[in-house]
Amino acid sequence: MPTTPRPADDREISRDRILKAAAEIASECGYEGTTISRVTKRSGLPASSVYWFFRDKDHLMAEVVRHSFEQWIAAQPRWERDPRDERPLAEGLRAILSRSVRTLRDAPDFLRIGHMLLLESREVEAEARRYFLATRDSVSNTIAAWFTSHFDAELRARRPELAMDLARIVVASTDGLFLAHQINDDDWDPDDFVTVVVTVVEQAIAAA
C-alpha cells in the first residue's frame, strides 16, 4: 500500500508545484506578468507557502530557471572526451549535437525565460537573468574545453581563442534553433541543422 508522504516530501511537492506554476505563467505573461498572486492561484497554495521557499518573485524566477536548467543538463550528453575515444572531432560533435538539439522542441523553461530576460532593459538586473548568463558561460567553457581536447599543441598555441569561438558558434546556433521553434514550429530535420553546424566548425578549424 502507498505510504503517507513525510513532511519533507510534502514540502518538496509544494515547492515543485510553485515552480511549475511560475514557469507556466511566465511563458504566458512574461516576467513582469508573473506575480505572486497569480502563482498562488495557479498552484493552489497560499502566499505564505511561496514565501516559505522564496524570499520574493525575483528569487522564485531564478529558481525556476535553475531548476529547469538542472533537469535539462542532466539529460544531455556530456561534453567530456574519453582519452580512449579516437573518433575525429566532427564525428564526436555530431554525436553530441544529434541528441541535444532534439530536446529544444520541448522549450525548456530556462531557455524561454532566460531569453525573455536577455531582451529586457531593467534598472536592476533580475537574479534569474544573472543565473541564466552564468549557465551560458559555464556551458560555453565546457564546450570550449571539449574542442581544445581535440587540438594539437601547435594549433592551441597559434589560436588560443579558437576553442571558445567555436563554443560560441555552437551556443549561438542552438539559440537560433530554439527561437525558430517558438516562431514557427513546422516540421524540421535536426540532422540537417547538425550538419550545418559541424560543417561550419570544420571549415573554421581548417581556416585556422
Coordinates of C-alpha atoms in Angstrom, one line a residue:
M1 CA 0.0 0.0 0.0
P2 CA 1.2 3.6 -0.7
T3 CA 2.9 5.2 2.2
T4 CA 1.8 8.6 3.6
P5 CA 4.2 11.3 2.5
R6 CA 6.5 12.6 5.2
P7 CA 6.5 16.3 5.9
A8 CA 9.7 16.7 3.9
D9 CA 8.0 15.1 0.9
D10 CA 5.1 17.4 1.3
R11 CA 7.4 20.4 1.2
E12 CA 9.1 19.2 -1.9
I13 CA 5.8 18.6 -3.6
S14 CA 4.6 22.1 -2.7
R15 CA 7.9 23.7 -3.9
D16 CA 7.6 21.8 -7.2
R17 CA 4.0 23.0 -7.7
I18 CA 5.1 26.6 -7.1
L19 CA 7.9 26.3 -9.6
K20 CA 5.7 24.7 -12.2
A21 CA 3.0 27.3 -11.8
A22 CA 5.6 30.2 -12.0
A23 CA 7.1 28.7 -15.2
E24 CA 3.7 28.3 -16.8
I25 CA 2.7 31.9 -16.0
A26 CA 6.0 33.3 -17.2
S27 CA 5.5 31.5 -20.6
E28 CA 2.1 33.1 -20.9
C29 CA 2.5 36.6 -19.3
G30 CA 6.3 37.2 -19.3
Y31 CA 8.5 38.1 -16.4
E32 CA 6.6 41.2 -15.4
G33 CA 3.2 39.5 -15.6
T34 CA 4.3 36.7 -13.3
T35 CA 3.1 37.8 -9.9
I36 CA 2.9 36.0 -6.6
S37 CA -0.9 36.4 -6.7
R38 CA -1.0 34.5 -10.0
V39 CA 1.4 31.9 -8.8
T40 CA -0.7 31.2 -5.7
K41 CA -3.9 31.0 -7.7
R42 CA -2.3 28.6 -10.3
S43 CA -0.6 26.4 -7.7
G44 CA -3.5 26.3 -5.3
L45 CA -1.1 27.2 -2.4
P46 CA -1.2 30.3 -0.2
A47 CA 1.2 33.1 -0.4
S48 CA 2.8 32.0 2.9
S49 CA 3.9 28.8 1.2
V50 CA 5.5 30.8 -1.7
Y51 CA 7.4 33.0 0.8
W52 CA 8.4 29.9 2.8
F53 CA 10.5 28.8 -0.1
F54 CA 11.3 32.0 -1.9
R55 CA 12.1 35.5 -0.5
D56 CA 10.5 37.3 -3.4
K57 CA 9.4 37.0 -7.0
D58 CA 12.9 37.6 -8.3
H59 CA 14.2 34.7 -6.2
L60 CA 11.4 32.5 -7.3
M61 CA 12.0 33.1 -11.0
A62 CA 15.8 32.5 -10.5
E63 CA 14.9 29.1 -9.0
V64 CA 12.6 28.3 -11.9
V65 CA 15.5 28.9 -14.3
R66 CA 17.9 27.0 -12.1
H67 CA 15.5 24.0 -11.6
S68 CA 14.8 23.8 -15.4
F69 CA 18.5 24.0 -16.3
E70 CA 19.5 21.3 -13.9
Q71 CA 16.8 19.0 -15.2
W72 CA 17.8 19.7 -18.8
I73 CA 21.5 19.4 -18.4
A74 CA 21.2 16.1 -16.5
A75 CA 19.6 14.6 -19.6
Q76 CA 22.2 15.9 -22.1
P77 CA 25.2 14.1 -23.4
R78 CA 28.3 15.2 -21.6
W79 CA 30.9 17.4 -23.2
E80 CA 33.7 15.2 -22.0
R81 CA 36.2 13.4 -24.2
D82 CA 37.3 9.9 -23.2
P83 CA 41.1 9.7 -23.8
R84 CA 40.4 6.3 -25.5
D85 CA 37.9 7.9 -27.9
E86 CA 39.7 8.2 -31.2
R87 CA 36.7 9.5 -33.2
P88 CA 37.5 12.6 -35.2
L89 CA 36.2 15.9 -33.9
A90 CA 33.4 16.2 -36.4
E91 CA 32.1 12.7 -35.6
G92 CA 32.1 13.4 -31.9
L93 CA 30.4 16.8 -32.3
R94 CA 27.7 15.3 -34.5
A95 CA 27.0 12.6 -31.9
I96 CA 26.6 15.1 -29.1
L97 CA 24.5 17.6 -31.0
S98 CA 22.3 15.0 -32.6
R99 CA 21.0 14.2 -29.1
S100 CA 20.9 17.6 -27.5
V101 CA 19.2 19.6 -30.2
R102 CA 16.2 17.3 -30.1
T103 CA 15.4 18.5 -26.6
L104 CA 14.9 22.1 -27.8
R105 CA 11.4 21.3 -29.2
D106 CA 10.3 20.9 -25.6
A107 CA 11.1 24.5 -25.0
P108 CA 12.9 24.2 -21.6
D109 CA 11.8 26.8 -19.2
F110 CA 15.3 28.1 -18.5
L111 CA 15.7 28.9 -22.2
R112 CA 12.3 30.5 -22.7
I113 CA 12.5 32.7 -19.5
G114 CA 16.2 33.4 -19.9
H115 CA 15.9 34.7 -23.5
M116 CA 12.9 36.9 -22.4
L117 CA 15.1 38.4 -19.7
L118 CA 18.0 39.0 -22.0
L119 CA 15.8 41.2 -24.2
E120 CA 14.5 43.3 -21.3
S121 CA 16.1 46.5 -20.2
R122 CA 15.9 46.9 -16.4
E123 CA 17.5 49.3 -13.9
V124 CA 18.1 46.4 -11.6
E125 CA 19.2 43.2 -13.2
A126 CA 17.0 40.2 -12.4
E127 CA 18.5 37.4 -10.4
A128 CA 17.2 34.9 -13.0
R129 CA 19.0 36.8 -15.8
R130 CA 22.3 36.7 -13.9
Y131 CA 21.9 33.0 -13.4
F132 CA 21.0 32.3 -17.0
L133 CA 24.1 34.2 -18.2
A134 CA 26.2 32.3 -15.7
T135 CA 24.8 29.0 -17.1
R136 CA 25.7 30.1 -20.6
D137 CA 29.2 30.9 -19.6
S138 CA 29.6 27.6 -17.9
V139 CA 28.3 25.7 -20.9
S140 CA 30.5 27.7 -23.3
N141 CA 33.5 27.0 -21.2
T142 CA 32.7 23.2 -21.1
I143 CA 32.3 23.1 -24.9
A144 CA 35.5 25.1 -25.4
A145 CA 37.4 22.6 -23.2
W146 CA 36.0 19.8 -25.3
F147 CA 37.2 21.5 -28.5
T148 CA 40.6 22.1 -27.0
S149 CA 41.0 18.4 -26.2
H150 CA 40.9 17.7 -29.9
F151 CA 43.5 20.3 -30.9
D152 CA 47.2 19.6 -31.2
A153 CA 49.7 21.7 -29.3
E154 CA 50.6 23.8 -32.3
L155 CA 47.0 24.8 -33.0
R156 CA 46.4 25.6 -29.3
A157 CA 49.4 27.8 -29.2
R158 CA 48.7 29.6 -32.5
R159 CA 44.9 30.1 -32.0
P160 CA 44.3 30.0 -28.2
E161 CA 40.9 31.8 -28.8
L162 CA 39.7 29.3 -31.4
A163 CA 38.1 26.8 -29.0
M164 CA 35.9 29.5 -27.3
D165 CA 35.0 31.0 -30.7
L166 CA 33.7 27.5 -31.8
A167 CA 31.9 27.0 -28.5
R168 CA 30.1 30.4 -29.0
I169 CA 29.1 29.3 -32.5
V170 CA 27.5 26.1 -31.1
V171 CA 25.7 28.0 -28.4
A172 CA 24.5 30.8 -30.8
S173 CA 23.3 28.2 -33.3
T174 CA 21.3 26.3 -30.8
D175 CA 19.8 29.6 -29.5
G176 CA 18.7 30.3 -33.1
L177 CA 17.1 26.9 -33.5
F178 CA 15.3 27.3 -30.2
L179 CA 13.9 30.7 -31.2
A180 CA 13.0 29.4 -34.6
H181 CA 10.8 26.7 -32.9
Q182 CA 9.0 29.4 -31.0
I183 CA 8.2 31.4 -34.1
N184 CA 7.3 28.6 -36.5
D185 CA 7.0 25.0 -35.2
D186 CA 6.9 23.4 -38.6
D187 CA 8.4 20.0 -39.2
W188 CA 12.2 20.2 -39.1
D189 CA 15.1 17.9 -39.5
P190 CA 17.5 18.1 -36.6
D191 CA 20.1 16.2 -38.6
D192 CA 20.2 18.9 -41.3
F193 CA 20.8 21.5 -38.5
V194 CA 23.6 19.4 -37.0
T195 CA 25.2 19.0 -40.4
V196 CA 25.3 22.8 -40.9
V197 CA 26.9 23.4 -37.5
V198 CA 29.5 20.6 -38.0
T199 CA 30.4 22.0 -41.4
V200 CA 30.9 25.5 -40.1
V201 CA 33.1 24.2 -37.3
E202 CA 35.2 22.1 -39.7
Q203 CA 35.7 25.0 -42.0
A204 CA 36.7 27.3 -39.2
I205 CA 39.3 24.8 -38.0
A206 CA 40.6 24.3 -41.5
A207 CA 41.0 28.0 -41.9
A208 CA 42.9 28.3 -38.7

